[in-house]
């Protein structure tokens, strides 16, 4: 996992290892990464994977986006066109403040 | 030895049905308190079923039983009380086993039903390693309850109803689908268009949980309109589903009963080993035989041919016996219907987030199968209402000083040829003011009329079409299309339904229905030249009018009958047949569950067994007929319904009835006994109503088949068996007094040597454990020992329903 912060925006990039990780561990890692950054107003989550992503990962990122939304923090998702398209088709887009397709 | 596979198959189906019924009952008991015995009994039942299924090579049943045994074993070893969630799993497995056995001959259908989802369900719920935070039973129950309350757009419901499809709501945990990917999920949803339509999908945001450090819980839902049931859809999807609900089932249009219950009933029908159509045609033929017999008896009466008359008497008795037996073939214990209600109450309570327990009495009472089928729907509706409308939430109940768990009582009892079914609850009762306001607001009743209505009339508004006091529409109630349908269905059976309730003290629904349909014994009467019949089961007695006993109290006509004031209904006036030239000569005293009054009539003819036909429900406001009877001469006569007349005449609320009650109280609680002699021994019995006593010539008494009968007014009446009374000598004088008694909707005769007296007294009875059941006890009267008979038991023995064993001691 790659995490860095620029002013009030946090950037999180998940790599192949995170994608394959157990949900519980990934969730704990994300919580740990965002812990203590109360002044953050936006989180940009990036997944660059050519293939498909497992539902357990989708569950974690959508849950995180919903949690952030409840805390009034915008969550932007950046992923491959195929993954973004699937999130839209399966009605999960509303969890995110913005979905961005990136190759 | 030749093996009869058909018989083995039928035996297997019957045994399976019993095993599953028992398993369901155990599972429901386990929810209250789980014990090791429960596990042992349930495991034994499932193990037996597994062994039996092996004979027919029902692989799916065997696999499911095996997995269920493992599931139960794990739960037993865990040693903790079962959660509601685990009971749900057990009930789902039991249902599935029932469905698989019901289609055991159709392997394709069985494969379609499948077991994979049920196996998954068990694997998921019995896992000892918590898969995620959501695995706790409490949160699962909350999820189940919350999702049941979700309001789907009306267009979804309309679409499913219009296309006669299931409207299904499926929930699964997005994070608990193994290695399934987002694209694979999308691909799996695509083929659903083959069986229906995917109406909506998405994350159940309000039910998601991100507070647990162990991981998030993200439930995801699908709303489908489908031609397939949820179980088949889930198998098709291959998802690990948490739960599903039906928001609409095609069967709801007629009977709100899941298929699984229908299949269970089907199994029961097969057990009769006679096709129902055949039984129905047997009833029809018997009806025609009764009509022909009645016509024949009329002809023979004018022929004065003694030999022919003797044959006709025997034929008449045999036809009555045949009719009795044919009717019995259709009788089924109410348990057939009642056994499914504990589960119904449980599920309704879950849906409404309340606690409720059902108490059942009288499930052993037998009733015509056609009636059971017809009352199933209304009872389901009333019981669901009792939980949804009647009971308060646990919090509200505790605040009111009641127990957290509400009680619903379902009682059945037999009374004067009718079955009385009562559904009562200890909930909030009826808010009459709210009912009145709702009825006015919905334009169902005029404001002025509502203002003057009595509490009983206001409670009756609940049966108006379109009246629902619920502000929200849920899957259970609130559409206002319930109680009016209940009343219509019950009325079609010739029955009645009433609701009463007091705010804060619960409400009671009383259904009165006839025990059997088709053929009734009726008294044929004339009202101002108009012929009609009154069912004998409602008739207490017929008295000739003594003008001096007619009184007028508060503009109501009453008749003084044996120190009591009997409210009278001028039947001619009620039917708008008033003929000033004719005066009523008789009073037919009738009694129903609610009323006791007299009907003024002009002439009384014979009693006759009539074939009942339904008539259109015209003039609902003045409805006093429950059907029409085809008489022996082929003419049609309407059947007067005493309960409806009582209601029309507003007897319940008038002062006369109160006066009568006061008079009854003045007389006190003493009982009346008829004292008589049989040979040299004195006997007595408690009189419920005034018996008719006639002199009878010894030659009128004959033995037909194996019992004594007497021919009385075109009717063959069985004589109560008093075989245990020893005559003093062989040349004892014949018994020449016939006491006509009524019970169980028919007449019986009791022969006596001499009628001695009517006693109004409270006799001190003594009884030994070894005494016959027909003897209620012994009393000393004027230094003589009097044997007090139990007439009901005597009737039972005569009908051949009971052995004359002592009731008090061991047999």
Coordinates of C-alpha atoms in Angstrom, one line a residue, chain B residues 70-585:
Chain B
X70 CA -23.7 -32.9 11.2
X71 CA -25.1 -29.4 11.6
X72 CA -27.2 -30.5 14.6
X73 CA -24.3 -32.5 16.1
X74 CA -22.0 -29.5 16.0
X75 CA -24.7 -27.4 17.6
X76 CA -25.2 -30.0 20.3
X77 CA -21.5 -30.2 21.1
X78 CA -21.2 -26.4 21.3
X79 CA -23.6 -26.7 24.3
X80 CA -25.1 -23.2 23.8
X81 CA -28.7 -22.3 23.3
X82 CA -29.8 -22.0 19.7
X83 CA -30.2 -18.6 18.2
X84 CA -33.2 -17.6 16.2
X85 CA -30.9 -17.6 13.2
X86 CA -30.1 -21.3 13.7
X87 CA -33.7 -22.1 14.1
X88 CA -34.3 -20.4 10.8
X89 CA -31.7 -22.7 9.2
X90 CA -33.3 -25.8 10.7
X91 CA -36.7 -24.8 9.5
X92 CA -35.4 -24.1 6.0
X93 CA -33.8 -27.6 5.9
X94 CA -37.0 -29.2 7.1
X95 CA -39.1 -27.3 4.5
X96 CA -36.6 -28.3 1.8
X97 CA -36.8 -32.0 2.8
X98 CA -40.6 -31.8 2.6
X99 CA -40.5 -30.3 -0.9
X100 CA -38.0 -32.8 -2.1
X101 CA -40.1 -35.7 -0.9
X102 CA -43.2 -34.2 -2.4
X103 CA -41.6 -34.3 -5.9
X104 CA -39.8 -37.6 -5.3
X105 CA -41.1 -39.1 -8.6
X106 CA -40.0 -36.1 -10.6
X107 CA -36.2 -36.1 -10.6
X108 CA -36.0 -33.1 -12.9
X109 CA -38.2 -31.1 -10.5
X110 CA -36.1 -32.3 -7.6
X111 CA -32.9 -31.2 -9.3
X112 CA -34.5 -27.8 -10.0
X113 CA -35.3 -27.4 -6.3
X114 CA -31.8 -28.5 -5.4
X115 CA -30.0 -28.5 -2.0
X116 CA -26.8 -26.6 -2.6
X117 CA -28.1 -23.3 -1.2
X118 CA -29.3 -25.1 1.9
X119 CA -26.0 -26.9 2.4
X120 CA -24.3 -23.5 2.0
X121 CA -26.6 -22.1 4.5
X122 CA -25.7 -24.7 7.0
X123 CA -22.0 -24.5 6.3
X124 CA -22.1 -20.8 6.7
X125 CA -24.2 -20.7 9.9
X126 CA -22.6 -23.6 11.7
X127 CA -19.0 -22.4 11.2
X128 CA -17.3 -22.1 14.5
X129 CA -14.8 -19.6 13.1
X130 CA -16.6 -16.2 12.8
X131 CA -16.3 -15.3 9.1
X132 CA -16.8 -11.7 9.8
X133 CA -18.2 -9.3 12.2
X134 CA -21.8 -9.8 10.9
X135 CA -21.9 -13.4 12.0
X136 CA -23.4 -12.6 15.4
X137 CA -27.0 -13.9 15.6
X138 CA -28.2 -10.6 16.9
X139 CA -27.1 -8.5 14.0
X140 CA -28.3 -11.2 11.6
X141 CA -31.8 -11.1 13.2
X142 CA -31.7 -7.3 12.9
X143 CA -30.8 -7.5 9.3
X144 CA -33.6 -9.9 8.6
X145 CA -36.1 -7.9 10.5
X146 CA -35.0 -4.6 8.9
X147 CA -35.0 -5.9 5.4
X148 CA -38.5 -7.3 5.8
X149 CA -39.8 -3.8 6.5
X150 CA -38.2 -2.3 3.4
X151 CA -40.9 -0.6 1.3
X152 CA -40.4 -1.5 -2.3
X153 CA -41.8 0.8 -5.0
X154 CA -45.5 0.0 -5.8
X155 CA -44.6 -0.5 -9.4
X156 CA -42.5 -3.5 -8.5
X157 CA -45.4 -5.1 -6.7
X158 CA -47.8 -4.2 -9.5
X159 CA -45.4 -5.7 -12.0
X160 CA -45.0 -9.0 -10.1
X161 CA -48.8 -9.3 -9.6
X162 CA -49.5 -8.4 -13.2
X163 CA -47.1 -11.0 -14.5
X164 CA -47.9 -13.5 -11.8
X165 CA -44.3 -13.7 -10.7
X166 CA -42.5 -13.9 -7.4
X167 CA -41.2 -10.6 -6.1
X168 CA -38.0 -11.6 -4.3
X169 CA -35.5 -9.7 -2.2
X170 CA -32.1 -11.3 -1.8
X171 CA -29.3 -10.2 0.4
X172 CA -25.7 -11.4 0.4
X173 CA -22.5 -10.3 2.0
X174 CA -20.3 -8.7 -0.7
X175 CA -17.2 -9.5 1.2
X176 CA -18.0 -13.1 1.8
X177 CA -18.2 -14.6 -1.7
X178 CA -14.9 -16.4 -1.7
X179 CA -12.7 -15.5 -4.7
X180 CA -15.6 -14.3 -6.8
X181 CA -14.6 -11.1 -8.7
X182 CA -16.6 -8.1 -9.6
X183 CA -16.9 -9.1 -13.3
X184 CA -17.9 -12.6 -12.4
X185 CA -20.7 -11.3 -10.3
X186 CA -21.9 -9.1 -13.2
X187 CA -21.7 -12.1 -15.5
X188 CA -23.7 -14.2 -13.1
X189 CA -26.5 -11.6 -12.9
X190 CA -26.9 -11.5 -16.7
X191 CA -28.7 -14.8 -17.2
X192 CA -31.4 -13.8 -14.7
X193 CA -33.4 -12.2 -17.6
X194 CA -34.3 -15.7 -18.7
X195 CA -36.4 -16.3 -15.6
X196 CA -37.5 -12.8 -14.9
X197 CA -36.3 -9.3 -14.4
X198 CA -33.6 -7.8 -12.2
X199 CA -35.5 -4.8 -10.9
X200 CA -33.0 -3.3 -8.6
X201 CA -29.6 -3.9 -7.0
X202 CA -27.1 -2.2 -4.8
X203 CA -25.5 -1.8 -1.4
X204 CA -27.8 -1.9 1.6
X205 CA -26.1 1.2 3.0
X206 CA -28.1 1.5 6.2
X207 CA -27.3 -2.1 7.2
X208 CA -23.6 -1.9 6.5
X209 CA -21.2 -2.0 9.4
X210 CA -17.9 -0.3 9.4
X211 CA -17.4 0.0 13.1
X212 CA -16.0 -3.4 13.7
X213 CA -12.2 -3.6 13.7
X214 CA -12.4 -7.2 12.4
X215 CA -13.6 -6.0 9.1
X216 CA -16.5 -4.3 7.3
X217 CA -19.8 -5.9 6.6
X218 CA -21.3 -4.8 3.3
X219 CA -24.7 -6.4 2.5
X220 CA -25.7 -6.2 -1.1
X221 CA -29.3 -6.7 -2.3
X222 CA -31.0 -7.8 -5.5
X223 CA -34.7 -7.3 -6.2
X224 CA -36.1 -9.7 -8.7
X225 CA -39.4 -10.4 -10.4
X226 CA -39.1 -14.0 -11.3
X227 CA -41.1 -17.0 -12.5
X228 CA -38.8 -19.2 -10.3
X229 CA -38.8 -19.4 -6.5
X230 CA -36.0 -17.8 -4.6
X231 CA -34.3 -21.2 -3.8
X232 CA -34.0 -22.0 -7.5
X233 CA -32.7 -18.5 -8.3
X234 CA -30.1 -18.7 -5.5
X235 CA -28.9 -22.0 -6.8
X236 CA -28.7 -20.5 -10.3
X237 CA -26.7 -17.5 -9.0
X238 CA -24.2 -19.6 -7.1
X239 CA -23.9 -17.0 -4.4
X240 CA -23.6 -17.4 -0.7
X241 CA -26.9 -15.8 0.3
X242 CA -27.6 -14.4 3.7
X243 CA -31.3 -14.2 3.5
X244 CA -34.2 -13.7 1.1
X245 CA -37.8 -12.5 1.4
X246 CA -40.8 -12.8 -0.8
X247 CA -42.5 -9.5 -1.2
X248 CA -45.1 -11.2 -3.4
X249 CA -45.9 -14.7 -4.3
X250 CA -48.3 -15.7 -7.0
X251 CA -50.1 -17.9 -4.4
X252 CA -50.9 -14.8 -2.3
X253 CA -53.7 -13.9 -4.7
X254 CA -55.8 -16.7 -3.3
X255 CA -54.2 -18.1 -0.3
X256 CA -51.3 -16.5 1.5
X257 CA -49.5 -19.8 2.0
X258 CA -46.1 -20.8 0.8
X259 CA -45.8 -23.7 -1.6
X260 CA -44.0 -25.7 1.0
X261 CA -47.1 -25.8 3.1
X262 CA -49.3 -26.6 0.1
X263 CA -47.1 -29.6 -0.6
X264 CA -47.4 -30.7 3.0
X265 CA -51.2 -30.7 2.6
X266 CA -50.9 -32.6 -0.6
X267 CA -49.1 -35.3 1.3
X268 CA -51.9 -35.4 3.8
X269 CA -54.5 -35.8 1.1
X270 CA -52.7 -38.7 -0.5
X271 CA -52.9 -40.4 2.9
X272 CA -56.7 -40.5 2.5
X273 CA -56.1 -43.0 -0.3
X274 CA -59.2 -41.8 -2.0
X275 CA -59.1 -39.0 -4.5
X276 CA -61.0 -36.0 -3.2
X277 CA -63.0 -35.7 -6.4
X278 CA -64.3 -39.2 -5.8
X279 CA -65.2 -38.2 -2.3
X280 CA -67.0 -35.1 -3.5
X281 CA -69.0 -37.1 -6.0
X282 CA -69.8 -39.6 -3.3
X283 CA -71.3 -36.7 -1.2
X284 CA -73.3 -35.5 -4.2
X285 CA -74.7 -39.0 -4.9
X286 CA -75.5 -39.3 -1.2
X287 CA -77.3 -36.0 -1.4
X288 CA -79.4 -37.3 -4.3
X289 CA -80.1 -40.5 -2.4
X290 CA -81.3 -38.5 0.6
X291 CA -83.6 -36.5 -1.7
X292 CA -85.0 -39.6 -3.3
X293 CA -85.5 -41.2 0.1
X294 CA -87.4 -38.2 1.3
X295 CA -89.7 -38.3 -1.8
X296 CA -90.2 -42.0 -1.3
X297 CA -91.1 -41.6 2.4
X298 CA -93.8 -39.0 1.4
X299 CA -95.2 -41.3 -1.2
X300 CA -95.3 -44.3 1.1
X301 CA -97.0 -42.3 3.8
X302 CA -100.1 -41.9 1.6
X303 CA -100.0 -45.5 0.3
X304 CA -100.9 -47.2 3.7
X305 CA -99.0 -50.3 2.7
X306 CA -97.6 -51.8 5.9
X307 CA -95.0 -54.0 4.2
X308 CA -93.8 -51.2 2.0
X309 CA -93.6 -48.9 5.0
X310 CA -91.5 -51.4 6.9
X311 CA -89.0 -51.6 4.0
X312 CA -89.0 -47.8 3.7
X313 CA -88.2 -47.4 7.4
X314 CA -85.2 -49.7 7.1
X315 CA -84.1 -48.0 3.9
X316 CA -84.5 -44.7 5.6
X317 CA -82.3 -45.7 8.5
X318 CA -79.7 -47.1 6.2
X319 CA -79.6 -44.0 4.1
X320 CA -79.2 -41.9 7.3
X321 CA -76.4 -44.2 8.3
X322 CA -74.8 -44.0 4.9
X323 CA -75.0 -40.2 4.9
X324 CA -73.4 -40.1 8.3
X325 CA -70.5 -42.3 7.3
X326 CA -69.9 -40.5 4.0
X327 CA -69.8 -37.2 5.9
X328 CA -67.3 -38.7 8.3
X329 CA -64.9 -39.6 5.5
X330 CA -64.5 -35.9 4.9
X331 CA -63.9 -35.0 8.5
X332 CA -60.4 -34.0 9.5
X333 CA -59.0 -32.9 12.8
X334 CA -58.3 -29.2 12.9
X335 CA -54.7 -30.0 13.9
X336 CA -54.2 -30.5 10.1
X337 CA -54.6 -26.8 9.9
X338 CA -53.5 -25.6 13.3
X339 CA -50.0 -27.3 13.3
X340 CA -48.7 -24.7 10.9
X341 CA -49.7 -21.7 12.9
X342 CA -46.9 -21.7 15.6
X343 CA -44.5 -21.0 12.7
X344 CA -46.8 -18.4 11.2
X345 CA -46.9 -16.5 14.5
X346 CA -43.1 -16.9 14.9
X347 CA -42.4 -15.5 11.4
X348 CA -45.0 -12.6 11.8
X349 CA -43.5 -11.7 15.1
X350 CA -40.0 -11.6 13.6
X351 CA -41.2 -9.4 10.7
X352 CA -42.9 -7.0 13.1
X353 CA -40.0 -7.2 15.7
X354 CA -42.4 -8.3 18.4
X355 CA -42.4 -11.3 20.7
X356 CA -45.4 -13.6 20.5
X357 CA -46.4 -17.1 21.5
X358 CA -49.3 -19.1 20.3
X359 CA -51.4 -21.3 22.5
X360 CA -53.6 -23.8 20.8
X361 CA -56.7 -25.7 22.2
X362 CA -59.1 -28.0 20.5
X363 CA -57.0 -29.2 17.6
X364 CA -58.6 -32.6 17.9
X365 CA -62.0 -31.3 16.8
X366 CA -63.1 -32.8 13.5
X367 CA -64.5 -30.7 10.7
X368 CA -65.4 -31.1 7.1
X369 CA -62.3 -30.9 4.9
X370 CA -64.0 -28.4 2.5
X371 CA -64.5 -26.1 5.5
X372 CA -60.9 -26.6 6.6
X373 CA -59.7 -25.5 3.2
X374 CA -62.0 -22.4 3.3
X375 CA -61.1 -21.2 6.8
X376 CA -57.3 -21.6 6.3
X377 CA -57.1 -18.3 4.6
X378 CA -59.2 -16.3 7.1
X379 CA -57.4 -17.8 10.0
X380 CA -54.0 -17.0 8.6
X381 CA -55.2 -13.4 8.2
X382 CA -56.7 -13.1 11.6
X383 CA -53.6 -14.6 13.3
X384 CA -51.3 -12.3 11.5
X385 CA -53.5 -9.4 12.4
X386 CA -53.4 -10.5 16.0
X387 CA -49.6 -10.1 16.0
X388 CA -49.3 -7.1 13.7
X389 CA -52.2 -5.0 14.8
X390 CA -53.0 -6.6 18.2
X391 CA -49.8 -7.0 20.1
X392 CA -47.6 -4.2 21.3
X393 CA -43.8 -4.2 20.9
X394 CA -41.9 -5.7 23.9
X395 CA -40.8 -2.2 25.1
X396 CA -44.4 -1.0 25.0
X397 CA -45.7 -4.1 26.8
X398 CA -43.0 -3.8 29.5
X399 CA -43.9 -0.1 30.0
X400 CA -47.6 -1.2 30.4
X401 CA -46.7 -3.7 33.0
X402 CA -47.3 -6.7 30.7
X403 CA -44.9 -9.5 30.0
X404 CA -42.5 -8.7 27.1
X405 CA -43.9 -11.6 25.1
X406 CA -47.5 -11.3 23.9
X407 CA -49.9 -14.2 23.9
X408 CA -52.2 -15.3 21.1
X409 CA -54.8 -17.9 21.8
X410 CA -56.4 -20.1 19.2
X411 CA -59.2 -22.2 20.6
X412 CA -61.7 -24.4 18.9
X413 CA -64.7 -26.1 20.4
X414 CA -67.9 -27.8 19.3
X415 CA -71.2 -26.3 20.2
X416 CA -74.7 -27.4 19.0
X417 CA -73.5 -28.6 15.6
X418 CA -71.3 -25.6 15.1
X419 CA -67.6 -25.2 15.5
X420 CA -66.6 -22.1 17.4
X421 CA -63.1 -20.9 16.7
X422 CA -61.7 -18.1 18.8
X423 CA -58.6 -16.1 18.2
X424 CA -57.7 -13.9 21.1
X425 CA -54.7 -11.8 22.0
X426 CA -53.6 -9.9 25.1
X427 CA -52.5 -6.9 23.1
X428 CA -53.7 -3.3 22.8
X429 CA -57.3 -4.2 22.0
X430 CA -59.6 -2.1 19.8
X431 CA -59.3 1.7 19.7
X432 CA -63.0 2.3 18.8
X433 CA -62.6 6.0 18.4
X434 CA -59.8 5.5 15.9
X435 CA -61.8 2.9 14.0
X436 CA -64.8 5.3 13.9
X437 CA -62.6 8.2 12.7
X438 CA -60.9 6.1 10.0
X439 CA -64.2 4.8 8.7
X440 CA -65.6 8.3 8.5
X441 CA -62.3 9.7 6.9
X442 CA -62.3 7.0 4.3
X443 CA -66.0 7.7 3.5
X444 CA -67.0 4.2 4.4
X445 CA -69.7 5.3 6.9
X446 CA -71.7 8.5 7.3
X447 CA -70.6 10.7 10.2
X448 CA -74.1 10.9 11.7
X449 CA -74.5 7.1 11.6
X450 CA -71.0 6.6 13.1
X451 CA -71.8 9.0 15.9
X452 CA -74.8 7.0 17.0
X453 CA -73.2 3.6 16.6
X454 CA -72.8 1.2 19.5
X455 CA -69.3 -0.2 20.4
X456 CA -70.2 -3.5 18.7
X457 CA -71.2 -1.7 15.5
X458 CA -68.0 0.3 15.5
X459 CA -66.0 -2.9 15.9
X460 CA -67.9 -4.3 13.0
X461 CA -66.6 -1.4 10.8
X462 CA -63.3 -3.4 10.7
X463 CA -65.1 -5.8 8.3
X464 CA -65.8 -2.9 5.8
X465 CA -63.9 -3.2 2.5
X466 CA -61.0 -0.8 2.4
X467 CA -60.8 -0.1 6.1
X468 CA -57.3 -0.4 7.4
X469 CA -56.3 1.4 10.6
X470 CA -52.6 0.9 9.7
X471 CA -51.0 4.0 8.2
X472 CA -48.2 2.0 6.6
X473 CA -48.5 -0.7 4.0
X474 CA -46.2 -3.6 4.8
X475 CA -46.0 -7.2 3.5
X476 CA -48.2 -8.3 6.4
X477 CA -51.0 -5.8 6.5
X478 CA -52.3 -2.3 5.9
X479 CA -53.9 -2.6 2.5
X480 CA -57.4 -2.9 4.0
X481 CA -58.3 -5.9 1.9
X482 CA -58.3 -8.4 4.8
X483 CA -61.2 -8.6 7.2
X484 CA -63.9 -8.0 4.6
X485 CA -62.6 -11.0 2.7
X486 CA -62.5 -12.9 5.9
X487 CA -66.2 -12.2 6.5
X488 CA -67.1 -13.0 2.9
X489 CA -65.3 -16.4 3.1
X490 CA -66.9 -17.3 6.4
X491 CA -70.4 -16.2 5.2
X492 CA -70.0 -18.4 2.2
X493 CA -69.8 -21.3 4.6
X494 CA -72.9 -20.3 6.4
X495 CA -70.9 -19.1 9.3
X496 CA -70.4 -15.8 11.1
X497 CA -67.4 -13.8 12.4
X498 CA -67.4 -11.1 15.1
X499 CA -64.7 -9.0 16.7
X500 CA -64.7 -7.6 20.1
X501 CA -62.0 -5.9 22.2
X502 CA -61.4 -3.4 24.9
X503 CA -58.6 -0.9 24.7
X504 CA -55.5 -2.2 26.4
X505 CA -57.0 -5.6 27.2
X506 CA -56.7 -7.4 23.9
X507 CA -59.2 -8.3 21.2
X508 CA -61.1 -11.5 20.3
X509 CA -62.3 -12.7 17.0
X510 CA -65.0 -15.4 17.1
X511 CA -65.8 -17.5 14.1
X512 CA -68.8 -19.8 14.1
X513 CA -69.0 -22.3 11.3
X514 CA -71.1 -25.4 10.7
X515 CA -69.3 -28.7 11.3
X516 CA -70.4 -30.0 8.0
X517 CA -71.8 -28.8 4.8
X518 CA -74.0 -30.4 2.1
X519 CA -76.8 -32.1 4.2
X520 CA -78.6 -30.7 7.2
X521 CA -81.5 -31.8 9.2
X522 CA -84.0 -28.9 9.2
X523 CA -87.5 -28.1 10.5
X524 CA -89.8 -27.2 7.7
X525 CA -92.0 -24.1 8.7
X526 CA -94.5 -21.7 7.2
X527 CA -94.3 -18.0 7.6
X528 CA -97.3 -16.2 6.2
X529 CA -97.6 -18.8 3.4
X530 CA -93.9 -18.7 2.7
X531 CA -92.0 -22.0 3.1
X532 CA -88.6 -22.0 4.7
X533 CA -86.5 -24.3 6.9
X534 CA -84.6 -23.8 10.1
X535 CA -81.5 -26.0 10.9
X536 CA -82.3 -28.3 13.7
X537 CA -79.0 -27.7 15.3
X538 CA -80.2 -24.2 16.3
X539 CA -83.6 -25.3 17.5
X540 CA -84.1 -25.8 21.2
X541 CA -87.9 -26.5 21.2
X542 CA -91.1 -25.5 19.5
X543 CA -93.9 -24.2 21.6
X544 CA -97.6 -23.3 20.8
X545 CA -98.3 -19.7 21.5
X546 CA -100.4 -19.0 24.6
X547 CA -101.6 -15.4 24.0
X548 CA -101.6 -14.7 27.7
X549 CA -97.9 -15.2 27.9
X550 CA -97.0 -12.7 25.2
X551 CA -95.7 -9.5 26.8
X552 CA -94.5 -6.2 25.5
X553 CA -91.5 -4.7 27.3
X554 CA -90.0 -1.4 26.1
X555 CA -91.7 -1.9 22.7
X556 CA -90.1 -5.3 22.3
X557 CA -92.2 -8.4 22.2
X558 CA -91.3 -11.2 24.6
X559 CA -92.7 -14.5 25.6
X560 CA -92.9 -15.8 29.1
X561 CA -91.5 -19.3 28.9
X562 CA -91.0 -21.3 32.1
X563 CA -90.3 -18.3 34.3
X564 CA -88.1 -16.7 31.7
X565 CA -88.6 -13.9 29.2
X566 CA -87.8 -15.0 25.7
X567 CA -87.1 -12.2 23.2
X568 CA -89.3 -12.7 20.1
X569 CA -88.7 -12.0 16.5
X570 CA -91.7 -11.5 14.2
X571 CA -90.4 -13.5 11.3
X572 CA -93.1 -12.4 9.0
X573 CA -92.3 -8.7 9.6
X574 CA -88.6 -9.3 9.3
X575 CA -89.1 -11.0 5.9
X576 CA -91.7 -8.3 4.9
X577 CA -94.4 -11.0 4.6
X578 CA -96.7 -9.5 7.2
X579 CA -100.2 -10.9 6.6
X580 CA -102.7 -9.2 9.0
X581 CA -105.2 -12.0 8.5
X582 CA -102.9 -14.7 9.8
X583 CA -101.6 -14.9 13.3
X584 CA -98.5 -16.8 14.3
X585 CA -99.4 -20.0 16.2

